[in-house]
Amino acid sequence: MDKTQLDKLAMLSRLEFTPEKLASFEPSLRSVLAFVEKIGGVDTAGIPPMAGVTTTAGTPERADVAVIPADPVARRAELQACAPKTEMGFYVVPKIVE
Amino acid sequence: MTEMLRWSASEALAKLANGEVSSVELTKAVLARVEGRNAEINAYITVSGERALAMAAASDARRKAAKLSGKAAGALEGLPIAVKDLYCTAGIRTTAGSKILDNFVPAYESTVSGKLWDAGAVCVGKLNMDEFAMGGSGENSAYGVARNPWDTTRVPGGSSSGSSAAVADFQCFMATGSDTGGSIRQPASMTGIVGIKPTYGRCSRYGMVAFASSLDQAGAMARTVEDAARMMQVIAGHDPKDSTSSPQAVPDWLGGLDGLNVKGLRIGLPKEYFIDGMDARVRGVIMDAVKKFEAAGAVVKEIRLPSTEFALAAYYIVAPAEAASNLARYDGMRYGLRVEGKNLLETYIKSRSAGFGDEPKRRIMVGNYVLSSGYYDAYYHKAMQVRTLLVREFAAAFEQVDVIMTPTAPNPAFKIGEKVSDPVALYLEDAFTVTVNMAGLPGISVPAGVVEDRGVKLPVGLQIIGRHWDEAGILRVGRAWEKLRGEWSPPQ
């Protein structure tokens, strides 16, 4: 993996590294990727992929109905108590339209 | 240490029931132990002392009222326990071991922790862990490493490092853990306690900070199999808020715990888990345990799980891929750390770069790499195929045997710092546990014996793997092993 690919991967990951940090980080990343490359050695021809183990059929889902709290304004305040920035019940985020 | 802290959870519950001790007394004793020990062991990230005492007083009042009205008390009424810091607890900070959630106080409760409080348990606090459950030593916590009570220069395993350390150090009667690739069983093995990861889907994941959603599962950590069964009995079951939790009924695990006749039990020993280069002392302890089962009438068979060799590589593709997606939510907008940038993108990048530690960053990068265009087929798709092979091989093995036994981890607890510079060396510690998560099976680690390393006695765990949904089977075999093994206690 060259510097351009690493930079692209960092951007996809929404992460940034100082050049010094990247220099110390890169070898470990490389060794992990070298380790997982081992998987190329297994014959999987004709084997279906499995994204998750579905051990039971028909797990029920909740009805797709919005649950309105008894006091929506108070509940909103509780949920927004952890927000970095709010104003009048809204989340304040950086401007995306110039 | 007062005598009451040495009680098992089951003993403590019996004494609470007969009025020999109150929940307030028990909780005060636990809090005093935590206060005296946490600076050294660092098992707790947050101690919720005031709340614990209030919960204990409420529990004592409930017990009194229940007695008067002839009602039964809750299954864990008055018992001081602690939860891994990735279970959202309403009103108590939940960090998942990360600085990005340093100020996160959830407005809602995870289903698992909610069930524990509903059963009457008292919350002592939130337990240390590797950041986002990524690690096998506890050293990836942003809140410092938890230490192993058997030797405080060593790790207590991970990622449920605070859970294993607190239970082994008598700083709570039992604790929740979570297990994505061995994070309950491996630390249980390294601290000489019991840890059970149930079948995928047995417990709700609602309100658990997600790492790898197709692998994550809640479970119990305790000092005896009976105590672990007691916690599992409370936390298992379907939850409408988690569509991957199973609707099937939860059996009475506690009731049938002692019902196993070892005679005729078919035990499988997979050749691939007794590899060259593994710690010979660990192998010795496990083989001694197997011989005791054999002497008691069990039938031991060698079995083959040929794809085991590729399981770890497959796991370290699947888990980071899911982690990269799950951790995309930490963007500094609605909760968690925000570091302002010039625009939205820069704010995302600065927030995430400042908030995540090295291991989550590494796994996000690996995850995005294996999912990216041009690499998907060679990595992620291939890993999903290996998963199918693993499931098939386990299914074939379980046609021949009732349970599979392996060492839980290839090595006993290692020194703090010993493997920190080499992530792959640390990943290898998961070699015997990840297969169980990949196949969604239940597994339990029960203390098997001790080995001596550089003059220190260290515990080794026996892993018992069962068929899907057969928690009853592995709990019974674990309990049978406790009887064959005899008395056991972490250092006091």
mmCIF file of C-alpha atoms in Angstrom, chain A residues 38-89:
data_model
loop_
_atom_site.group_PDB
_atom_site.id
_atom_site.type_symbol
_atom_site.label_atom_id
_atom_site.label_comp_id
_atom_site.label_asym_id
_atom_site.label_seq_id
_atom_site.Cartn_x
_atom_site.Cartn_y
_atom_site.Cartn_z
ATOM 1 C CA LYS A 38 -3.810 -15.859 4.580
ATOM 2 C CA ILE A 39 -7.472 -16.316 3.775
ATOM 3 C CA GLY A 40 -6.576 -16.454 0.077
ATOM 4 C CA GLY A 41 -5.260 -19.980 0.714
ATOM 5 C CA VAL A 42 -8.615 -21.594 1.444
ATOM 6 C CA ASP A 43 -10.649 -23.193 -1.322
ATOM 7 C CA THR A 44 -14.136 -21.702 -1.203
ATOM 8 C CA ALA A 45 -15.320 -22.569 -4.703
ATOM 9 C CA GLY A 46 -19.087 -23.075 -4.644
ATOM 10 C CA ILE A 47 -19.426 -22.162 -0.963
ATOM 11 C CA PRO A 48 -22.205 -19.629 -0.314
ATOM 12 C CA PRO A 49 -21.259 -16.586 1.791
ATOM 13 C CA MET A 50 -22.743 -16.080 5.249
ATOM 14 C CA ALA A 51 -23.086 -12.517 6.570
ATOM 15 C CA GLY A 52 -24.579 -13.608 9.857
ATOM 16 C CA VAL A 53 -25.589 -16.785 11.614
ATOM 17 C CA THR A 54 -29.354 -16.976 11.442
ATOM 18 C CA THR A 55 -29.996 -19.666 13.957
ATOM 19 C CA THR A 56 -33.720 -19.233 14.105
ATOM 20 C CA ALA A 57 -36.237 -18.525 11.397
ATOM 21 C CA GLY A 58 -38.743 -15.732 11.568
ATOM 22 C CA THR A 59 -37.436 -13.525 14.365
ATOM 23 C CA PRO A 60 -40.324 -11.112 14.801
ATOM 24 C CA GLU A 61 -39.853 -7.418 14.212
ATOM 25 C CA ARG A 62 -41.571 -4.578 16.000
ATOM 26 C CA ALA A 63 -44.531 -2.950 14.318
ATOM 27 C CA ASP A 64 -43.235 -0.047 12.246
ATOM 28 C CA VAL A 65 -45.015 2.561 14.324
ATOM 29 C CA ALA A 66 -43.464 5.659 15.816
ATOM 30 C CA VAL A 67 -43.503 5.694 19.601
ATOM 31 C CA ILE A 68 -44.471 9.139 20.832
ATOM 32 C CA PRO A 69 -43.186 9.862 24.342
ATOM 33 C CA ALA A 70 -45.611 11.242 26.917
ATOM 34 C CA ASP A 71 -43.741 14.543 27.006
ATOM 35 C CA PRO A 72 -41.893 14.901 23.682
ATOM 36 C CA VAL A 73 -40.224 18.198 24.584
ATOM 37 C CA ALA A 74 -38.840 16.844 27.843
ATOM 38 C CA ARG A 75 -37.682 13.641 26.122
ATOM 39 C CA ARG A 76 -35.971 15.677 23.420
ATOM 40 C CA ALA A 77 -34.159 17.655 26.116
ATOM 41 C CA GLU A 78 -33.004 14.393 27.733
ATOM 42 C CA LEU A 79 -31.720 13.048 24.431
ATOM 43 C CA GLN A 80 -30.021 16.307 23.540
ATOM 44 C CA ALA A 81 -28.321 16.638 26.923
ATOM 45 C CA CYS A 82 -25.379 14.729 25.415
ATOM 46 C CA ALA A 83 -25.202 16.776 22.217
ATOM 47 C CA PRO A 84 -22.107 18.896 21.680
ATOM 48 C CA LYS A 85 -24.216 21.888 20.584
ATOM 49 C CA THR A 86 -27.988 22.562 20.516
ATOM 50 C CA GLU A 87 -30.179 25.598 20.137
ATOM 51 C CA MET A 88 -33.936 25.824 20.693
ATOM 52 C CA GLY A 89 -34.289 22.070 20.454
#
